[in-house]
CSV table of C-alpha atoms in Angstrom, one decimal:
chain,number,residue,atom,x,y,z
A,1,UNK,CA,149.7,145.7,96.6
A,2,UNK,CA,151.0,147.1,93.3
A,3,UNK,CA,149.1,145.6,90.4
A,4,UNK,CA,150.0,142.0,90.3
A,5,UNK,CA,152.8,142.4,92.9
A,6,UNK,CA,152.0,141.8,96.6
A,7,UNK,CA,154.6,143.6,98.8
A,8,UNK,CA,155.7,141.3,101.5
A,9,UNK,CA,158.6,142.9,103.4
A,10,UNK,CA,160.9,145.9,103.2
A,11,UNK,CA,164.4,144.6,102.6
A,12,UNK,CA,166.4,147.7,101.8
A,13,UNK,CA,166.4,151.5,101.5
A,14,UNK,CA,168.7,154.0,99.9
A,15,UNK,CA,168.9,157.4,98.5
A,16,UNK,CA,167.0,156.5,95.3
A,17,UNK,CA,164.2,154.3,96.7
A,18,UNK,CA,163.0,151.5,98.8
A,19,UNK,CA,163.3,147.8,97.9
A,20,UNK,CA,160.6,145.2,99.0
A,21,UNK,CA,160.4,141.5,98.8
A,22,UNK,CA,157.3,140.8,96.7
A,23,UNK,CA,155.1,138.0,95.3
A,24,UNK,CA,154.2,138.2,91.7
A,25,UNK,CA,150.8,136.7,90.9
A,26,UNK,CA,150.9,135.0,87.5
A,27,UNK,CA,147.4,133.7,86.9
A,28,UNK,CA,147.4,129.9,86.5
A,29,UNK,CA,151.2,129.8,86.9
A,30,UNK,CA,152.7,129.4,90.4
A,31,UNK,CA,153.5,132.8,92.2
A,32,UNK,CA,157.0,134.0,92.0
A,33,UNK,CA,159.2,135.7,94.5
A,34,UNK,CA,161.1,138.8,93.4
A,35,UNK,CA,162.2,142.3,94.5
A,36,UNK,CA,160.4,145.5,93.8
A,37,UNK,CA,162.2,148.8,94.0
A,38,UNK,CA,159.9,151.9,94.5
A,39,UNK,CA,161.7,155.0,93.5
A,40,UNK,CA,161.7,158.0,95.9
A,41,UNK,CA,159.3,160.7,94.8
A,42,UNK,CA,162.1,163.3,94.7
A,43,UNK,CA,164.1,161.3,92.1
A,44,UNK,CA,164.2,163.0,88.8
A,45,UNK,CA,163.4,161.5,85.4
A,46,UNK,CA,167.0,161.7,84.6
A,47,UNK,CA,168.1,159.6,87.6
A,48,UNK,CA,165.6,156.9,86.8
A,49,UNK,CA,166.5,157.0,83.1
A,50,UNK,CA,170.2,156.6,83.8
A,51,UNK,CA,169.6,153.4,85.7
A,52,UNK,CA,167.3,152.1,83.0
A,53,UNK,CA,169.8,153.0,80.4
A,54,UNK,CA,172.6,150.9,82.1
A,55,UNK,CA,170.2,148.0,82.5
A,56,UNK,CA,169.4,148.1,78.8
A,57,UNK,CA,173.0,148.6,77.4
A,58,UNK,CA,175.2,146.6,79.8
A,59,UNK,CA,174.5,142.8,80.1
A,60,UNK,CA,176.8,140.9,82.3
A,61,UNK,CA,176.4,137.9,84.7
A,62,UNK,CA,177.6,140.0,87.6
A,63,UNK,CA,175.3,143.0,86.9
A,64,UNK,CA,171.7,142.9,88.2
A,65,UNK,CA,169.1,143.0,85.5
A,66,UNK,CA,166.1,145.3,85.9
A,67,UNK,CA,162.6,145.1,84.5
A,68,UNK,CA,160.9,147.9,82.7
A,69,UNK,CA,160.1,151.0,84.8
A,70,UNK,CA,156.4,151.0,85.6
A,71,UNK,CA,154.1,153.3,87.6
A,72,UNK,CA,151.1,153.2,89.9
A,73,UNK,CA,148.9,155.5,91.9
A,74,UNK,CA,148.3,155.0,95.6
A,75,UNK,CA,144.9,155.7,97.4
A,76,UNK,CA,145.7,159.4,97.6
A,77,UNK,CA,146.3,159.7,93.9
A,78,UNK,CA,150.1,160.2,94.1
A,79,UNK,CA,152.0,158.5,91.3
A,80,UNK,CA,155.0,156.3,92.1
A,81,UNK,CA,157.5,154.6,89.7
A,82,UNK,CA,158.9,151.1,90.4
A,83,UNK,CA,161.0,148.4,88.8
A,84,UNK,CA,161.3,144.7,89.4
A,85,UNK,CA,164.4,142.7,89.8
A,86,UNK,CA,165.8,139.3,91.0
A,87,UNK,CA,165.5,138.7,94.7
A,88,UNK,CA,168.8,138.1,96.6
A,89,UNK,CA,168.9,136.8,100.1
A,90,UNK,CA,171.7,139.2,101.3
A,91,UNK,CA,174.4,141.6,100.3
A,92,UNK,CA,178.1,141.9,101.0
A,93,UNK,CA,177.6,144.4,103.8
A,94,UNK,CA,175.4,141.9,105.7
A,95,UNK,CA,177.7,139.1,104.9
A,96,UNK,CA,180.6,141.0,106.5
A,97,UNK,CA,178.5,141.8,109.6
A,98,UNK,CA,178.0,138.1,110.2
A,99,UNK,CA,181.8,137.7,110.1
A,100,UNK,CA,181.9,134.0,109.0
A,101,UNK,CA,182.6,134.1,105.3
A,102,UNK,CA,185.7,132.2,104.2
A,103,UNK,CA,188.5,134.4,102.8
A,104,UNK,CA,188.4,132.6,99.4
A,105,UNK,CA,184.7,133.4,99.2
A,106,UNK,CA,185.3,137.1,99.9
A,107,UNK,CA,187.9,137.3,97.2
A,108,UNK,CA,185.5,135.6,94.8
A,109,UNK,CA,182.9,138.2,95.5
A,110,UNK,CA,185.5,141.0,94.9
A,111,UNK,CA,186.6,139.3,91.6
A,112,UNK,CA,183.0,139.2,90.4
A,113,UNK,CA,182.5,142.8,91.3
A,114,UNK,CA,185.6,143.9,89.5
A,115,UNK,CA,184.4,142.0,86.4
A,116,UNK,CA,181.1,143.9,86.6
A,117,UNK,CA,182.9,147.2,86.9
A,118,UNK,CA,185.1,146.4,83.9
A,119,UNK,CA,181.9,145.8,81.8
A,120,UNK,CA,180.5,149.2,83.0
A,121,UNK,CA,183.8,150.9,82.2
A,122,UNK,CA,184.0,149.4,78.7
A,123,UNK,CA,180.6,151.1,78.0
A,124,UNK,CA,181.9,154.4,79.4
A,125,UNK,CA,180.0,154.3,82.7
A,126,UNK,CA,181.3,154.8,86.3
A,127,UNK,CA,179.1,153.3,88.9
A,128,UNK,CA,179.5,156.2,91.2
A,129,UNK,CA,178.4,154.6,94.5
A,130,UNK,CA,180.4,151.4,94.9
A,131,UNK,CA,180.1,149.9,98.4
A,132,UNK,CA,179.4,146.5,100.0
A,133,UNK,CA,175.6,147.2,100.3
A,134,UNK,CA,175.4,147.5,96.5
A,135,UNK,CA,176.9,144.1,95.9
A,136,UNK,CA,174.1,141.4,96.2
A,137,UNK,CA,175.2,137.9,97.1
A,138,UNK,CA,173.5,134.5,96.9
A,139,UNK,CA,174.7,130.8,97.0
A,140,UNK,CA,175.4,129.1,93.7
A,141,UNK,CA,173.1,126.2,92.9
A,142,UNK,CA,175.9,123.8,92.1
A,143,UNK,CA,176.3,122.0,95.4
A,144,UNK,CA,179.5,123.8,96.3
A,145,UNK,CA,180.3,126.7,98.6
A,146,UNK,CA,180.5,129.1,95.6
A,147,UNK,CA,178.6,132.3,95.6
A,148,UNK,CA,177.2,134.6,92.9
A,149,UNK,CA,177.6,138.3,93.3
A,150,UNK,CA,175.8,141.0,91.2
A,151,UNK,CA,176.4,144.7,91.3
A,152,UNK,CA,173.2,146.8,91.7
A,153,UNK,CA,171.9,150.4,92.2
A,154,UNK,CA,172.9,152.4,89.1
A,155,UNK,CA,171.1,155.6,89.9
A,156,UNK,CA,174.5,157.4,90.5
A,157,UNK,CA,176.2,156.3,87.2
A,158,UNK,CA,177.8,158.9,85.1
A,159,UNK,CA,180.0,159.0,82.0
A,160,UNK,CA,183.4,160.6,81.5
A,161,UNK,CA,182.9,164.3,81.0
A,162,UNK,CA,179.6,164.4,82.7
A,163,UNK,CA,179.3,168.0,83.8
A,164,UNK,CA,176.5,167.5,86.3
A,165,UNK,CA,177.2,164.3,88.4
A,166,UNK,CA,174.8,163.6,91.2
A,167,UNK,CA,176.4,165.2,94.2
A,168,UNK,CA,174.0,163.3,96.6
A,169,UNK,CA,174.5,159.9,95.0
A,170,UNK,CA,177.8,158.9,96.8
A,171,UNK,CA,178.6,157.5,100.2
A,172,UNK,CA,181.4,159.5,101.8
A,173,UNK,CA,183.4,156.6,103.2
A,174,UNK,CA,183.9,155.3,99.7
A,175,UNK,CA,184.2,158.7,97.9
A,176,UNK,CA,187.3,159.8,96.0
A,177,UNK,CA,188.6,163.4,96.6
A,178,UNK,CA,187.4,164.7,93.3
A,179,UNK,CA,183.9,163.5,94.2
A,180,UNK,CA,184.0,165.1,97.6
A,181,UNK,CA,185.2,168.4,96.2
A,182,UNK,CA,182.8,168.1,93.2
A,183,UNK,CA,185.5,168.6,90.5
A,184,UNK,CA,183.4,167.6,87.5
A,185,UNK,CA,186.4,167.8,85.2
A,186,UNK,CA,188.2,165.1,87.2
A,187,UNK,CA,185.2,162.8,87.9
A,188,UNK,CA,185.3,159.7,85.8
A,189,UNK,CA,186.0,155.9,85.8
A,190,UNK,CA,188.8,156.2,88.5
A,191,UNK,CA,186.2,157.0,91.2
A,192,UNK,CA,185.2,153.3,91.1
A,193,UNK,CA,188.8,152.2,91.5
A,194,UNK,CA,189.1,154.4,94.6
A,195,UNK,CA,185.9,153.0,96.1
A,196,UNK,CA,187.1,149.5,95.2
A,197,UNK,CA,190.2,150.0,97.3
A,198,UNK,CA,188.1,151.0,100.2
A,199,UNK,CA,185.8,148.1,99.7
A,200,UNK,CA,188.8,145.7,99.5
A,201,UNK,CA,190.0,146.7,102.9
A,202,UNK,CA,186.5,146.4,104.4
A,203,UNK,CA,185.9,143.0,102.8
A,204,UNK,CA,189.3,141.4,103.7
A,205,UNK,CA,189.8,143.0,107.1
A,206,UNK,CA,186.2,143.6,108.1
A,207,UNK,CA,186.9,147.2,109.1
A,208,UNK,CA,186.4,150.4,107.1
A,209,UNK,CA,189.3,152.2,105.6
A,210,UNK,CA,187.6,155.6,106.0
A,211,UNK,CA,184.9,156.3,108.5
A,212,UNK,CA,184.8,160.1,109.2
A,213,UNK,CA,181.5,161.8,108.7
A,214,UNK,CA,182.9,165.3,107.9
A,215,UNK,CA,184.3,165.7,104.4
A,216,UNK,CA,187.4,167.6,105.6
A,217,UNK,CA,188.3,164.8,108.0
A,218,UNK,CA,187.6,162.3,105.3
A,219,UNK,CA,190.1,164.0,103.0
A,220,UNK,CA,192.6,164.1,105.9
A,221,UNK,CA,192.2,160.4,106.3
A,222,UNK,CA,192.7,159.9,102.6
A,223,UNK,CA,196.0,161.6,103.0
A,224,UNK,CA,197.2,158.9,105.2
A,225,UNK,CA,196.8,156.4,102.4
A,226,UNK,CA,197.6,158.5,99.3
A,227,UNK,CA,200.5,160.6,100.8
A,228,UNK,CA,200.8,164.2,101.9
A,229,UNK,CA,202.6,165.7,98.9
A,230,UNK,CA,199.7,165.3,96.5
A,231,UNK,CA,197.2,166.2,99.2
A,232,UNK,CA,198.3,169.8,99.3
A,233,UNK,CA,198.6,170.2,95.5
A,234,UNK,CA,195.3,168.7,94.5
A,235,UNK,CA,193.0,169.4,97.4
A,236,UNK,CA,194.2,171.9,100.0
A,237,UNK,CA,195.0,174.6,97.4
A,238,UNK,CA,191.4,174.6,96.2
A,239,UNK,CA,190.1,177.7,98.1
A,240,UNK,CA,186.8,177.7,96.3
A,241,UNK,CA,185.8,174.4,97.9
A,242,UNK,CA,186.9,175.2,101.5
A,243,UNK,CA,185.1,178.6,101.7
A,244,UNK,CA,187.8,180.0,103.9
A,245,UNK,CA,191.6,180.4,103.9
A,246,UNK,CA,191.9,176.6,104.3
A,247,UNK,CA,192.5,176.7,108.0
A,248,UNK,CA,189.8,174.1,108.7
A,249,UNK,CA,191.4,171.6,106.4
A,250,UNK,CA,194.9,172.1,107.8
A,251,UNK,CA,193.4,171.6,111.3
A,252,UNK,CA,191.9,168.3,110.0
A,253,UNK,CA,195.2,167.3,108.6
A,254,UNK,CA,196.9,168.0,111.9
A,255,UNK,CA,194.3,165.8,113.7
A,256,UNK,CA,195.5,162.7,111.9
A,257,UNK,CA,199.1,163.7,111.5
A,258,UNK,CA,200.1,162.0,114.7
A,259,UNK,CA,198.2,158.8,113.9
A,260,UNK,CA,200.0,155.5,113.2
A,261,UNK,CA,200.2,154.4,109.6
A,262,UNK,CA,196.8,153.2,108.4
A,263,UNK,CA,197.9,149.7,107.4
A,264,UNK,CA,199.3,149.0,110.9
A,265,UNK,CA,195.6,148.7,112.0
A,266,UNK,CA,195.0,145.9,109.5
A,267,UNK,CA,196.4,142.5,108.8
A,268,UNK,CA,197.2,143.2,105.2
A,269,UNK,CA,200.4,142.0,103.5
A,270,UNK,CA,202.9,144.4,101.9
A,271,UNK,CA,201.5,143.5,98.5
A,272,UNK,CA,197.9,144.3,99.6
A,273,UNK,CA,199.0,147.6,101.1
A,274,UNK,CA,200.6,148.6,97.8
A,275,UNK,CA,197.4,147.5,96.0
A,276,UNK,CA,195.2,149.7,98.2
A,277,UNK,CA,197.5,152.7,97.9
A,278,UNK,CA,197.5,152.3,94.1
A,279,UNK,CA,193.7,152.3,94.1
A,280,UNK,CA,193.3,155.3,96.4
A,281,UNK,CA,195.8,157.7,95.0
A,282,UNK,CA,194.7,161.4,95.3
A,283,UNK,CA,195.2,162.1,91.6
A,284,UNK,CA,192.7,160.0,89.6
A,285,UNK,CA,195.0,159.8,86.7
A,286,UNK,CA,197.6,158.0,88.8
A,287,UNK,CA,195.3,155.2,90.1
A,288,UNK,CA,195.2,151.7,89.0
A,289,UNK,CA,192.8,150.7,86.2
A,290,UNK,CA,190.1,148.1,86.6
A,291,UNK,CA,192.3,145.7,84.6
A,292,UNK,CA,195.1,146.2,87.2
A,293,UNK,CA,192.5,145.5,89.9
A,294,UNK,CA,191.4,142.3,88.3
A,295,UNK,CA,194.9,141.1,87.7
A,296,UNK,CA,195.8,141.5,91.4
A,297,UNK,CA,192.7,139.8,92.6
A,298,UNK,CA,193.2,136.8,90.3
A,299,UNK,CA,196.6,136.3,91.8
A,300,UNK,CA,195.5,136.7,95.3
A,301,UNK,CA,192.5,134.4,94.8
A,302,UNK,CA,194.9,131.7,93.4
A,303,UNK,CA,197.1,132.2,96.5
A,304,UNK,CA,194.2,131.7,98.8
A,305,UNK,CA,193.1,128.5,97.0
A,306,UNK,CA,196.6,127.1,97.4
A,307,UNK,CA,196.6,128.0,101.1
A,308,UNK,CA,193.3,126.3,101.5
A,309,UNK,CA,194.4,123.2,99.8
A,310,UNK,CA,197.5,123.1,101.9
A,311,UNK,CA,195.5,123.5,105.1
A,312,UNK,CA,193.2,120.7,104.0
A,313,UNK,CA,196.1,118.4,103.3
A,314,UNK,CA,197.6,119.1,106.7
A,315,UNK,CA,194.4,118.6,108.7
A,316,UNK,CA,194.0,115.2,110.5
A,317,UNK,CA,191.9,112.7,108.6
A,318,UNK,CA,192.0,114.7,105.4
A,319,UNK,CA,194.7,112.7,103.6
A,320,UNK,CA,192.1,111.2,101.2
A,321,UNK,CA,190.7,114.6,100.3
A,322,UNK,CA,194.1,116.3,99.9
A,323,UNK,CA,195.0,115.0,96.5
A,324,UNK,CA,191.8,116.3,94.9
A,325,UNK,CA,192.2,119.7,96.6
A,326,UNK,CA,195.9,119.9,95.6
A,327,UNK,CA,194.9,119.1,92.0
A,328,UNK,CA,192.5,122.0,92.0
A,329,UNK,CA,195.1,124.5,93.2
A,330,UNK,CA,197.5,124.4,90.2
A,331,UNK,CA,194.5,125.1,87.9
A,332,UNK,CA,193.6,128.2,90.0
A,333,UNK,CA,197.3,129.3,90.0
A,334,UNK,CA,197.3,129.2,86.2
A,335,UNK,CA,194.7,132.0,86.1
A,336,UNK,CA,197.1,134.5,87.6
A,337,UNK,CA,199.5,134.7,84.6
A,338,UNK,CA,196.6,135.1,82.2
A,339,UNK,CA,195.2,137.9,84.3
A,340,UNK,CA,198.6,139.5,84.5
A,341,UNK,CA,199.0,139.3,80.8
A,342,UNK,CA,195.6,141.1,80.4
A,343,UNK,CA,196.8,144.0,82.5
A,344,UNK,CA,200.5,144.6,82.0
A,345,UNK,CA,200.5,147.5,84.5
A,346,UNK,CA,199.6,145.1,87.3
A,347,UNK,CA,202.1,142.3,86.6
A,348,UNK,CA,204.2,143.2,89.6
A,349,UNK,CA,201.2,143.2,91.9
A,350,UNK,CA,199.9,140.0,90.5
A,351,UNK,CA,203.1,138.1,91.3
A,352,UNK,CA,203.0,138.8,95.0
A,353,UNK,CA,199.5,138.1,96.4
A,354,UNK,CA,198.5,138.6,100.0
A,355,UNK,CA,198.6,135.9,102.5
A,356,UNK,CA,195.0,135.1,103.6
A,357,UNK,CA,195.7,132.8,106.5
A,358,UNK,CA,196.2,135.6,109.1
A,359,UNK,CA,193.1,137.4,107.8
A,360,UNK,CA,190.9,134.4,108.2
A,361,UNK,CA,192.1,133.9,111.8
A,362,UNK,CA,190.9,137.4,112.8
A,363,UNK,CA,187.5,137.2,111.1
A,364,UNK,CA,185.3,137.2,114.3
A,365,UNK,CA,187.2,139.9,116.1
A,366,UNK,CA,187.3,142.2,113.1
A,367,UNK,CA,183.6,141.6,112.4
A,368,UNK,CA,182.8,143.0,115.8
A,369,UNK,CA,185.1,146.0,115.2
A,370,UNK,CA,183.4,146.6,111.8
A,371,UNK,CA,179.9,146.7,113.3
A,372,UNK,CA,181.1,149.3,115.9
A,373,UNK,CA,182.8,151.5,113.3
A,374,UNK,CA,179.8,151.4,110.9
A,375,UNK,CA,178.0,153.6,113.3
A,376,UNK,CA,180.6,156.3,112.8
A,377,UNK,CA,180.7,156.2,109.0
A,378,UNK,CA,179.0,158.8,106.8
A,379,UNK,CA,176.0,157.4,105.0
A,380,UNK,CA,174.3,159.0,102.0
């Protein structure tokens, strides 16, 4: 028990602390369920202050709100700091493990996450550790299948020009090359776009884009997506990072050189492949912006809605429901031009969204593959 909070069950653990489901005792008022995050004792004041700063400055419906940082002493006299937050039943990682989420729902979660990232970027923050486990999900209380997603865990945030980003605050499978090589002058908002490209593949296909535990092999895998020419210029030539003549990295490159193209192992369309490659380019200055990401997702979501409406209309006994579903589809399609107008650089991508029918058909099989590959992925 921490003051008026009764810890009920541990529901998550990360590099910055442990999250518990808790019951708040409120005197004469009914008790309330919430989440309590107890920071690890090795977290610095700066790390905790960064998360509190984001919570105070950035207010967005898809960003998790935090309470005031508090502290308590245990029976041994050791002091801990904690913060309260809304309790969510699950996160995107768990949802993908279950393997039963409709494709439209997955795209909705991605759209909400991109919206949260845009709010962060407009305030000059990069999240720094974007991954499915940091996207909380709950069912909307509107009687539909809609979900609400909120981005959480801001202990790794940094601003453009931050000369001392937290090297331990990222997850390798979602890390951009400049983060892996700790190039502070290149680390900025594009690291989130790189991670988003990785998360897009994992969300839509239920299999990780990158899964190597060794940084060298991770970079070699990135080459398969970003292209070899930039790989040598921006990464392999950096002898300071590789602590040798670079032979290890060239060996890692040869290890994946014979592999089939990365997208042949997925069910992505050509438009989706181009989108992922645009997010995961080696040079951060060449990547899509978060506005480009939102434009593409809006178009793809509209495409999925139309496909769902068509499937409903074609299903036996669904003739009565079809007109209502078909009426909803044009309204969703109208969102795509608006999104494309908001991000001119993504207009081409927004006009050719991915087909989601094939992805939905492979949900169960890919979910099993994802659970197997998660064991190989580098965790922070």
